[in-house]
Short mmCIF file of C-alpha atoms and ligand atoms in Angstrom, two decimals:
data_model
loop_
_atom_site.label_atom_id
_atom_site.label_comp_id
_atom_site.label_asym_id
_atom_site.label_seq_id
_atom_site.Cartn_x
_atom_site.Cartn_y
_atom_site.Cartn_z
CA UNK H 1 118.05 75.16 -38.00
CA UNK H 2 119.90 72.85 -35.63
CA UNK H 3 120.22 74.65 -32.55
CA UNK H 4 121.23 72.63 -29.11
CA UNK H 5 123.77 71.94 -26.18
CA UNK H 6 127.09 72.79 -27.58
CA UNK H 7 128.98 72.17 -23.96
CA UNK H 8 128.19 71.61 -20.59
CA UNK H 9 129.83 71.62 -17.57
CA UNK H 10 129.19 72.19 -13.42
CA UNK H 11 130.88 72.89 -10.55
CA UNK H 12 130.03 72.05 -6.23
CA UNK H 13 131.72 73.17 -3.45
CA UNK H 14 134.07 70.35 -2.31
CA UNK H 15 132.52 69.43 1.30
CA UNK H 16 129.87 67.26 1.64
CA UNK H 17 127.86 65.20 3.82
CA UNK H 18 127.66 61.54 4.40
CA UNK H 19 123.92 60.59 4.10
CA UNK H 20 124.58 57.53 6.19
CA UNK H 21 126.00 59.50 8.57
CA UNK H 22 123.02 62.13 8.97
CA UNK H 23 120.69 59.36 9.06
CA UNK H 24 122.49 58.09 11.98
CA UNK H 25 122.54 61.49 13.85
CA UNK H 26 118.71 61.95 13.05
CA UNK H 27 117.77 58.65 14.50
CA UNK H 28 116.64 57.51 11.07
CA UNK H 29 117.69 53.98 9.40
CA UNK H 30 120.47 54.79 6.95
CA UNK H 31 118.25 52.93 4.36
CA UNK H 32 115.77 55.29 4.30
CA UNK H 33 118.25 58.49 2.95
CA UNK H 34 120.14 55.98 0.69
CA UNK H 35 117.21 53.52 -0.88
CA UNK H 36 113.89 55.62 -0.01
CA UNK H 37 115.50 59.09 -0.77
CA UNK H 38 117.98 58.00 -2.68
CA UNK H 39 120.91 60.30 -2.03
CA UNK H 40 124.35 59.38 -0.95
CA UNK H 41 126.32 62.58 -0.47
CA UNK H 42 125.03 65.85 0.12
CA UNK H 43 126.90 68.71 -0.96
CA UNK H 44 126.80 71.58 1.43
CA UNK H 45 128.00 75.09 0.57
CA UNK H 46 130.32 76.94 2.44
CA UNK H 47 130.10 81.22 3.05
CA UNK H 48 132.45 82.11 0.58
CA UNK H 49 129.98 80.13 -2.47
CA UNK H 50 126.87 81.59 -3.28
CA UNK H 51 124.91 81.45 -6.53
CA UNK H 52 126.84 83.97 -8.53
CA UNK H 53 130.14 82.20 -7.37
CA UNK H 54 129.63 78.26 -8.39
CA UNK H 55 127.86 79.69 -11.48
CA UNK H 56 131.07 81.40 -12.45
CA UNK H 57 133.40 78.61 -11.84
CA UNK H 58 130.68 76.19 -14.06
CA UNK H 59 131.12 78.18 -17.17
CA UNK H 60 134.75 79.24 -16.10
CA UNK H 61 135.30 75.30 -16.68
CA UNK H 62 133.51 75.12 -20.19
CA UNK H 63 134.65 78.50 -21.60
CA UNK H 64 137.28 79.06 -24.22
CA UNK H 65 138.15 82.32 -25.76
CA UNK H 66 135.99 81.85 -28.89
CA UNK H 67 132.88 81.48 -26.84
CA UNK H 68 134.04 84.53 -24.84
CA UNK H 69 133.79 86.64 -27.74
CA UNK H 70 130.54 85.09 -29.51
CA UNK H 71 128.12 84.55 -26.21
CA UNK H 72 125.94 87.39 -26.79
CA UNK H 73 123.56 86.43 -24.15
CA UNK H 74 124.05 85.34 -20.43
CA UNK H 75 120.96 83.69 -18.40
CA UNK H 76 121.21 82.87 -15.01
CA UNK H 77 118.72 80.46 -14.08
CA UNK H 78 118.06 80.78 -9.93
CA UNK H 79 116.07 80.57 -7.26
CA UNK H 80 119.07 81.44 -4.36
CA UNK H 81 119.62 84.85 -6.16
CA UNK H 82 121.57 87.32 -4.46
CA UNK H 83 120.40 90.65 -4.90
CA UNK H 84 116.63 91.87 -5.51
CA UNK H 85 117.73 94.53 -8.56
CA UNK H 86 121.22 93.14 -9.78
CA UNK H 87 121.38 90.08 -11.92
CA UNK H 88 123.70 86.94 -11.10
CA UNK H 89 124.41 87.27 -14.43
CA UNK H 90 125.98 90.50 -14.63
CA UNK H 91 128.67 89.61 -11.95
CA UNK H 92 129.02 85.60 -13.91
CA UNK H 93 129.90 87.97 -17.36
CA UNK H 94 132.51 89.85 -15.44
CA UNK H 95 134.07 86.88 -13.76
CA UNK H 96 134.28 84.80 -17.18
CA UNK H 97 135.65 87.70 -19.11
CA UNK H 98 132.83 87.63 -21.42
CA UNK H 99 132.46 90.05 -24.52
CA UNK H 100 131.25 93.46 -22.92
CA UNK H 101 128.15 93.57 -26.01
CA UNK H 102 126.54 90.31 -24.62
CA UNK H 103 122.94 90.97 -22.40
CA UNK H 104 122.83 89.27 -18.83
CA UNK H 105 119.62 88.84 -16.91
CA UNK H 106 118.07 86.48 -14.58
CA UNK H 107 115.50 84.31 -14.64
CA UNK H 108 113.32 82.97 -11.32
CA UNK H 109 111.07 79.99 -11.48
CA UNK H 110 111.96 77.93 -8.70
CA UNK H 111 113.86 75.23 -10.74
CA UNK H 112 112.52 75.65 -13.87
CA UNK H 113 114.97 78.99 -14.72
CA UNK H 114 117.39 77.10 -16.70
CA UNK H 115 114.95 75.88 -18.87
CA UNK H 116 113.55 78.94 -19.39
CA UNK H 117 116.87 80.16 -20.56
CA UNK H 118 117.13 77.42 -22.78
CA UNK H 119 113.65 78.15 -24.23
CA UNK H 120 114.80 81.82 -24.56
CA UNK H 121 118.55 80.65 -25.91
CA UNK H 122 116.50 78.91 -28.78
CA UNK H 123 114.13 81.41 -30.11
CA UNK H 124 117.81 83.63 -29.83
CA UNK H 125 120.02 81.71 -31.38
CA UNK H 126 117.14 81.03 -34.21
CA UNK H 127 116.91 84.33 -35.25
CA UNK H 128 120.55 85.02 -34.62
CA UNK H 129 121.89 82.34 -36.12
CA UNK H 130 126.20 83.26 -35.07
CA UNK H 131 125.39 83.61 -31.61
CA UNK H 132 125.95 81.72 -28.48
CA UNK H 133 124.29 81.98 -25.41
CA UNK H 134 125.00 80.95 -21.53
CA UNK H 135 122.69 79.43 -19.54
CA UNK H 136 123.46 78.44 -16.18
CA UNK H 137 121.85 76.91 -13.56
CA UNK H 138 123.09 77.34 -10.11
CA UNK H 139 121.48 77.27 -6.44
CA UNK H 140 121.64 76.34 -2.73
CA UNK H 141 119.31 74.05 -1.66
CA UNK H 142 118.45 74.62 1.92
CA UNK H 143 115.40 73.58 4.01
CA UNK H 144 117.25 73.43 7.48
CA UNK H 145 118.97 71.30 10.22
CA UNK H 146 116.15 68.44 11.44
CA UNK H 147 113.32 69.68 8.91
CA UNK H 148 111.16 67.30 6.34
CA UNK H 149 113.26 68.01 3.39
CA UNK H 150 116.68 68.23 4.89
CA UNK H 151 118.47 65.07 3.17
CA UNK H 152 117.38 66.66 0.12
CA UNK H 153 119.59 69.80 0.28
CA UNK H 154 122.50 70.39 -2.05
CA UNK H 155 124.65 72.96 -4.06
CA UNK H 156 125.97 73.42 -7.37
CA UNK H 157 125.33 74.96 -10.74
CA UNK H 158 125.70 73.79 -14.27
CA UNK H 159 126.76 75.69 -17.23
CA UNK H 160 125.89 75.24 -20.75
CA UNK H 161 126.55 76.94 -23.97
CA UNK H 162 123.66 77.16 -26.26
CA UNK H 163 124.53 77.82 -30.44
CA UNK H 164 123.61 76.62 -33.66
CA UNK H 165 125.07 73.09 -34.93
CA UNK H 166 125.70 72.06 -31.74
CA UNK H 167 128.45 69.21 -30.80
CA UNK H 168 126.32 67.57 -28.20
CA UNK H 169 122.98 67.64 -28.13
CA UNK H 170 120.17 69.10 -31.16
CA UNK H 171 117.43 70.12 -29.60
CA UNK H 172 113.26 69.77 -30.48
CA UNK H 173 110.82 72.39 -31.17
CA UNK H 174 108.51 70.72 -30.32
CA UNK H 175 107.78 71.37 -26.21
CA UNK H 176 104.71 71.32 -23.70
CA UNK H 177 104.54 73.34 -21.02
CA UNK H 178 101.69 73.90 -18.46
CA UNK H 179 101.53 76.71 -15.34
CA UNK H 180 99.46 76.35 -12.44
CA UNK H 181 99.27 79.00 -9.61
CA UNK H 182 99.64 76.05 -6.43
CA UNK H 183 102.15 76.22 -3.01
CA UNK H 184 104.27 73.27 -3.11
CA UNK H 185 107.25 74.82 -2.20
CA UNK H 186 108.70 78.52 -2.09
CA UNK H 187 110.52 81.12 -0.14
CA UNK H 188 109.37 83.90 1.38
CA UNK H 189 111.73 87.15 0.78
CA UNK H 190 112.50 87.00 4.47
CA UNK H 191 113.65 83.76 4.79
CA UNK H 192 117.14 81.57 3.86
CA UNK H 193 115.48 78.58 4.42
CA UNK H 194 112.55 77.36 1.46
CA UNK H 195 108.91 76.16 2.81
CA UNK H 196 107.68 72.70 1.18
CA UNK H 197 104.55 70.51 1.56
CA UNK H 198 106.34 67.96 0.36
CA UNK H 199 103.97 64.61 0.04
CA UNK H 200 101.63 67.63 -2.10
CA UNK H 201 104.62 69.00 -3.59
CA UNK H 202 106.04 65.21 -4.94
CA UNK H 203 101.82 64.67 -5.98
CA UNK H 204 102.23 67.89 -7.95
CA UNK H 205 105.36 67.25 -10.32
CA UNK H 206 103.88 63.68 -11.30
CA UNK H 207 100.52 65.44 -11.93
CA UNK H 208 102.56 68.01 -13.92
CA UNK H 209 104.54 65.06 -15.60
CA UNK H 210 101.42 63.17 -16.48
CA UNK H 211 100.04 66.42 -18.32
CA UNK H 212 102.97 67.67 -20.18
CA UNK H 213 103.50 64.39 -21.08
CA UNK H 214 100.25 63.45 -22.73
CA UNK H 215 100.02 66.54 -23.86
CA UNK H 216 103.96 66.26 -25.88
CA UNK H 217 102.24 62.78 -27.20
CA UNK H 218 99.29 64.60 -28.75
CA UNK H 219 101.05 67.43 -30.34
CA UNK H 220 104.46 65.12 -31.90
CA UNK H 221 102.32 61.69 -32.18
CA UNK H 222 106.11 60.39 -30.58
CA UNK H 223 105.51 57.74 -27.85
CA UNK H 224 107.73 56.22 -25.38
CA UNK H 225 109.06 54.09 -28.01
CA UNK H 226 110.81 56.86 -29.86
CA UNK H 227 112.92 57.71 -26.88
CA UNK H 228 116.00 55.64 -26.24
CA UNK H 229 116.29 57.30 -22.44
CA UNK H 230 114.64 60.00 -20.13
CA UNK H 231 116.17 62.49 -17.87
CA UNK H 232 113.84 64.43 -15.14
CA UNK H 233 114.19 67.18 -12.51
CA UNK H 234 115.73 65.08 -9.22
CA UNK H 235 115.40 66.55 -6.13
CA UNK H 236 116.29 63.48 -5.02
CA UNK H 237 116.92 60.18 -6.93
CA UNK H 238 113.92 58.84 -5.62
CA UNK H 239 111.30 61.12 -7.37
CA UNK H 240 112.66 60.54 -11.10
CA UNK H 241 112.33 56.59 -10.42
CA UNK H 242 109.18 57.35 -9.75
CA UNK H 243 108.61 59.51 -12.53
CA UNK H 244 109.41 56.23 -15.06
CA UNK H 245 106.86 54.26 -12.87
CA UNK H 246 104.37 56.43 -13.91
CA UNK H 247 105.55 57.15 -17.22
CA UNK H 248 105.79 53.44 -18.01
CA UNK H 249 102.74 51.95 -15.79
CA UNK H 250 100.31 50.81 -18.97
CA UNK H 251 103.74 49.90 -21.27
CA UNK H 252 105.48 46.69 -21.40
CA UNK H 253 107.69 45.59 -18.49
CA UNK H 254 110.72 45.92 -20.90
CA UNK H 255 110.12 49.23 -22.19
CA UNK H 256 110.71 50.36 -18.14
CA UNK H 257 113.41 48.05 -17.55
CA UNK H 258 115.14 50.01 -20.53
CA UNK H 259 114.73 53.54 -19.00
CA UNK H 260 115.21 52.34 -15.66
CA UNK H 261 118.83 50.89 -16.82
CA UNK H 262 119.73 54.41 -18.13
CA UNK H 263 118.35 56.32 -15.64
CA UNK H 264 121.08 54.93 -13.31
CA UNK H 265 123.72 56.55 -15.16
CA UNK H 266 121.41 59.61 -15.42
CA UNK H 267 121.66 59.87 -11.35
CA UNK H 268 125.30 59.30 -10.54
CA UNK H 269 126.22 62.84 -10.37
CA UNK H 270 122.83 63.88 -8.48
CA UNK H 271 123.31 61.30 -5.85
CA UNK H 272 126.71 62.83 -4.83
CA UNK H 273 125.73 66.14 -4.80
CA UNK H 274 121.59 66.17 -4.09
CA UNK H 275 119.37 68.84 -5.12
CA UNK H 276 120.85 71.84 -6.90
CA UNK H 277 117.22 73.14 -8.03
CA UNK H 278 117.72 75.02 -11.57
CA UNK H 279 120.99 72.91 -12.34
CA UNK H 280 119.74 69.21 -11.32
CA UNK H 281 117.70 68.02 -15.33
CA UNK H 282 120.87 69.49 -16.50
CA UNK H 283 123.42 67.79 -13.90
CA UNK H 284 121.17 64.16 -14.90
CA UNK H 285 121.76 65.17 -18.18
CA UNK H 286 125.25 65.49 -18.08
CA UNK H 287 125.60 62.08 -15.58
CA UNK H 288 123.60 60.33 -18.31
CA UNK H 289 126.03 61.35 -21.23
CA UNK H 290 129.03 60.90 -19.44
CA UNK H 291 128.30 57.84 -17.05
CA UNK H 292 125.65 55.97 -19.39
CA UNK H 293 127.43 53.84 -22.37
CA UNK H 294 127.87 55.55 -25.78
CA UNK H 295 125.02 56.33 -27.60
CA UNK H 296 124.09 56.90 -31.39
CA UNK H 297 124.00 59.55 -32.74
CA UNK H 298 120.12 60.77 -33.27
CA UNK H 299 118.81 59.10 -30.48
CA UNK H 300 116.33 60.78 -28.77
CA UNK H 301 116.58 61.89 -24.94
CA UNK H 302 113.50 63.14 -23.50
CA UNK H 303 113.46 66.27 -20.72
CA UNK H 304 111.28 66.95 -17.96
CA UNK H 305 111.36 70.19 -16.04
CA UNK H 306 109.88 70.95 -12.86
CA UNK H 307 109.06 74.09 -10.91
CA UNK H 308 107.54 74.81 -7.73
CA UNK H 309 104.73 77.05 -7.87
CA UNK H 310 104.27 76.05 -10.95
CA UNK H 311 105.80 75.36 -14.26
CA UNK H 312 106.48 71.61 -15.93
CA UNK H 313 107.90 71.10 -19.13
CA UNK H 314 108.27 68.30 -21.42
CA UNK H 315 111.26 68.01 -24.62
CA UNK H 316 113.67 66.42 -26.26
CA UNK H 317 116.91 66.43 -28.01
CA UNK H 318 118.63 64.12 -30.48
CA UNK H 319 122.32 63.37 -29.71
CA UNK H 320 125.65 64.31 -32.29
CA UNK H 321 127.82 62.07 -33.39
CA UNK H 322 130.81 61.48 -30.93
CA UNK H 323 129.54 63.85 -27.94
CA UNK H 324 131.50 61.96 -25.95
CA UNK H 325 134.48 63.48 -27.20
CA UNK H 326 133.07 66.97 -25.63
CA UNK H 327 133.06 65.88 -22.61
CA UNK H 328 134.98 66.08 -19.23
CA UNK H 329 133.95 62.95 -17.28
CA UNK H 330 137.23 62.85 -15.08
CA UNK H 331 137.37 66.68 -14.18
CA UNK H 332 134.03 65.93 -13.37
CA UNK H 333 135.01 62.27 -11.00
CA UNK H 334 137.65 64.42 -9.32
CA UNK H 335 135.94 67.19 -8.50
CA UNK H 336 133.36 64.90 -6.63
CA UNK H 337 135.81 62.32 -5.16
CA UNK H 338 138.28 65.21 -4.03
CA UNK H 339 135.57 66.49 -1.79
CA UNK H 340 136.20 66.78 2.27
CA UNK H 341 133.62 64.92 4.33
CA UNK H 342 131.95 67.72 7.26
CA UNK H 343 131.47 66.05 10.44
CA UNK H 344 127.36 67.02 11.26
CA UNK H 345 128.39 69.27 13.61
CA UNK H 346 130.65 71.15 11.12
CA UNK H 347 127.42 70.76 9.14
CA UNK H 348 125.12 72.49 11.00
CA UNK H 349 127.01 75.03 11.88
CA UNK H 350 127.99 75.90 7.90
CA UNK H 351 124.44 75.37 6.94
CA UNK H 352 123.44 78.22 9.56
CA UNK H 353 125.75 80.80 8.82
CA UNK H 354 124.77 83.80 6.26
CA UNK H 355 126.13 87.08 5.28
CA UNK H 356 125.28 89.99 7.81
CA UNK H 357 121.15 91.56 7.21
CA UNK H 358 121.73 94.21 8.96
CA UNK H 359 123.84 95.84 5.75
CA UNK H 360 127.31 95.45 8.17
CA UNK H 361 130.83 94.41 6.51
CA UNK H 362 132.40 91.05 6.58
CA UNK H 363 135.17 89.38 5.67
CA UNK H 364 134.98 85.82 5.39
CA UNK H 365 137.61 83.55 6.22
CA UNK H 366 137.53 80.04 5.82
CA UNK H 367 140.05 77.32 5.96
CA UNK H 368 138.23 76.08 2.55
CA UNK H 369 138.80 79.11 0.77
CA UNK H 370 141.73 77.66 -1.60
CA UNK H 371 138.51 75.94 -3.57
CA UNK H 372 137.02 77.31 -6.45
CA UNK H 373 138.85 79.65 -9.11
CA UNK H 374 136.13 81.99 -8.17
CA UNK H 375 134.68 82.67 -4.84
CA UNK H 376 133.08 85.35 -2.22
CA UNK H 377 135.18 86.91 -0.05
CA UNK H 378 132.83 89.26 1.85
CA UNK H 379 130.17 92.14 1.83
CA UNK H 380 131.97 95.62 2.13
CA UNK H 381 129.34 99.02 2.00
CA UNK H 382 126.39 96.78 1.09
CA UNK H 383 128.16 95.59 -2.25
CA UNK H 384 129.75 91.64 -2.59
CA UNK H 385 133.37 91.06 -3.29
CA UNK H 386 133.99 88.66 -5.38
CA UNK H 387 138.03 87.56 -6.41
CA UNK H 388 139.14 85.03 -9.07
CA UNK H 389 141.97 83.57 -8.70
N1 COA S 1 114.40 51.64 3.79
C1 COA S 1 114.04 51.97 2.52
N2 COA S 1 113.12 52.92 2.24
C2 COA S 1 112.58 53.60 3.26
C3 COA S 1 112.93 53.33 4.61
C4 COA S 1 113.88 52.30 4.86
N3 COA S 1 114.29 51.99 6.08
N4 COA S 1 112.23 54.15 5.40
C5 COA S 1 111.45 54.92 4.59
N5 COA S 1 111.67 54.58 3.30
C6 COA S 1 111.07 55.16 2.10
C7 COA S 1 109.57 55.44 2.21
O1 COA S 1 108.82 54.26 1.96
C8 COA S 1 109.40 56.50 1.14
O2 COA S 1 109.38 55.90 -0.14
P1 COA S 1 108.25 56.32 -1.21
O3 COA S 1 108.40 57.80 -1.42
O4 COA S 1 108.59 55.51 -2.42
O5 COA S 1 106.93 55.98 -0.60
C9 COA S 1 110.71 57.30 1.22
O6 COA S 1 111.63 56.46 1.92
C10 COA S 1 110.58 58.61 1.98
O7 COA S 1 109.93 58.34 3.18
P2 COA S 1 108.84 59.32 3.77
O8 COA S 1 108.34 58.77 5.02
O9 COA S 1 107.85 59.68 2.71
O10 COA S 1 109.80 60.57 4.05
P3 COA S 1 109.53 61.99 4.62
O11 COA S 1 108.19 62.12 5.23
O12 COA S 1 110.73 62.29 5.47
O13 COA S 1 109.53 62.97 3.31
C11 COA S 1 110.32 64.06 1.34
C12 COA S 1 110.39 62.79 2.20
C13 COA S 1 111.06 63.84 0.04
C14 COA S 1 108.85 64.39 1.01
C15 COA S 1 110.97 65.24 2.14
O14 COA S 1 112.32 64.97 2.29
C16 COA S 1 110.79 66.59 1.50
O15 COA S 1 109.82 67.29 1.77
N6 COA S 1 111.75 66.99 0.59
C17 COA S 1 111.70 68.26 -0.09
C18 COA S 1 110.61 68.30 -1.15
C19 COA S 1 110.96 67.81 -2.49
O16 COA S 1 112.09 67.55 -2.78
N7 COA S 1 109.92 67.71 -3.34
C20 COA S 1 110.05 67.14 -4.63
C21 COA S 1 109.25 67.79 -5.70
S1 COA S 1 110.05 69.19 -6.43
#
């Protein structure tokens, strides 16, 4: 059965950060956040967006009515969840006016969730062969003001609608996965800000790359040559240029000029926004179809997946026919270019604030509030309120 990536879409709150600008204010040479990180904006959220909110307005911008009715199945892929018992999803399902029959549950991997929903969406969809399911990715990527891994924050989520005979991209059976119990990164319960050894934590996704990878090779006998591009997990545009370097180190110098080429396109979104954990394969993805020139149809994109903790993941997909028709490369410009630019100090300040732990009310005001069709508006007797608009 053809099952794959029907749409796709994403959302990020519209302030950002000017990398140059942070470098400046850290004492750091600007080159090293644009050329050795390789990030250029870094979207920051604001109060009023948490996981459940940019997830909603993601799918909010792919949804029609006809999906409403046949998604069965809602997975929210995240690591910045909100609540320790209630799924993102069930609040997402609400907020899209989704069928009230459809499941919704989430699913925690650092940011390998969304590809666990996708993996889950398949074996679905397979033996439910009407359905549609809706995977999102969504998170807040925050590791603090003046840490290691602060120019590779970010925030966003990307929604995708999983079914059979799908307009964009068909995708494989044919996967390898590997789990290892190792502390890269994580996040304690107690804390809003994540922990990363990150030299040992880079080390450890091209280890996990390397593995899957060989491993793919020796189950599909496919090799580089029968992929036409490659997307990766960025956590920063740096890491998936490295990725080819390793990919490609005993292959001909052409073979990594070709990926490199695409993988250009496949980073224009990420280097606006930075990391977005589960969403940022998916947000490549979607920068590689919509930025990269027009493929043919059939050729073969390859997909790696990277967890902390944890889980890598190697697969492909062939492309349809036209995709490009299915997809929404201005919105997407707009949305980006229409951002506001935060001073640092109105940086640091919006990085540090979170919702009351002591189980108080609040009511969150914010001059950016108009953004979003969904957003948070406060905490009132322990429970969010969320409005759409
Ligand atoms: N011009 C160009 N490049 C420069 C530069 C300059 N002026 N100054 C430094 N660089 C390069 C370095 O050579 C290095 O490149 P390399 O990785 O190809 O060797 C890169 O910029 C980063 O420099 P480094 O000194 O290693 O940075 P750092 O100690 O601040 O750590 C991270 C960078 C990514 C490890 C850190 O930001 C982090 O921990 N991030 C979170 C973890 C993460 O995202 N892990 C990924 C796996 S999921």
């Amino acid at each position: 059965m053809d099952i794959g990536i029907d749409k796709i879409g994403f959302y990020s709150p519209n302030v950002y950060v000017d990398m140059e600008k942070l470098a400046e204010a850290r004492d750091v040479e600007p080159a090293k956040y644009t050329i050795g990180i390789g990030q250029e904006r870094m979207a920051i959220a604001p109060l009023h967006q948490d996981s459940v909110s940019l997830a909603a307005n993601a799918a909010l911008s792919i949804l029609d009515e006809d999906d409403k009715e046949k998604i069965d199945f809602v997975l929210f892929g995240s690591e910045s969840g909100v609540d320790h018992s209630k799924s993102g999803a069930v609040w997402v399902h609400q907020l899209t006016g989704i069928n009230k029959e459809a499941r919704s549950v989430e699913l925690k991997q650092a940011c390998y969730g969304a590809t666990a929903g996708i993996k889950m969406a398949m074996g679905h969809i397979a033996l439910n062969p009407e359905s549609k399911v809706l995977v999102l990715g969504t998170d807040i990527a925050k590791y603090g003001v003046k840490t290691g891994g602060e120019p590779t924050q970010g925030a966003g989520a990307v929604a995708m609608v999983l079914s059979s005979n799908p307009r964009l991209l068909s995708l494989d059976n044919d996967s390898a996965a590997l789990t290892k119990d190792i502390s890269d990164f994580w996040r304690p319960l107690y804390s809003d800000y994540a922990f990363v050894d990150g030299k040992f934590s880079n080390q450890a996704y091209l280890d996990f790359l390397n593995d899957v990878w060989v491993n793919y090779q020796e189950k599909t006998g496919r090799t580089l040559k029968d992929f036409e591009a490659m997307t990766f997990h960025v956590p920063y545009t740096k890491m998936g240029k490295k990725a080819i370097l390793a990919m490609t180190e005993n292959e001909e110098e052409s073979e990594r000029d070709r990926l490199m080429e695409y993988y250009q396109s496949s980073i224009y979104y990420n280097k606006q926004v930075g990391n977005i954990y589960t969403g940022s394969l998916y947000l490549s993805l979607l920068s590689l179809l919509e930025q990269g020139p027009e493929l043919e149809a059939g050729s073969r994109i390859g997909l790696f997946s990277y967890g902390s903790g944890a889980v890598g993941e190697f697969f492909s997909g062939t492309l349809k026919a036209d995709y490009k028709n299915y997809l929404s490369k201005d919105k997407h410009e707009s949305l980006l270019n229409e951002r506001r630019e935060l001073s640092i100090s109105e940086y640091e300040e919006m990085l540090q604030q979170s919702l009351p732990k002591d189980g108080a009310d609040i009511e969150i005001e914010s001059e950016d509030m108009k953004e979003g069709t969904v957003y948070l508006t406060g905490v009132k007797e322990h429970i969010r309120q969320y409005v759409k608009k």
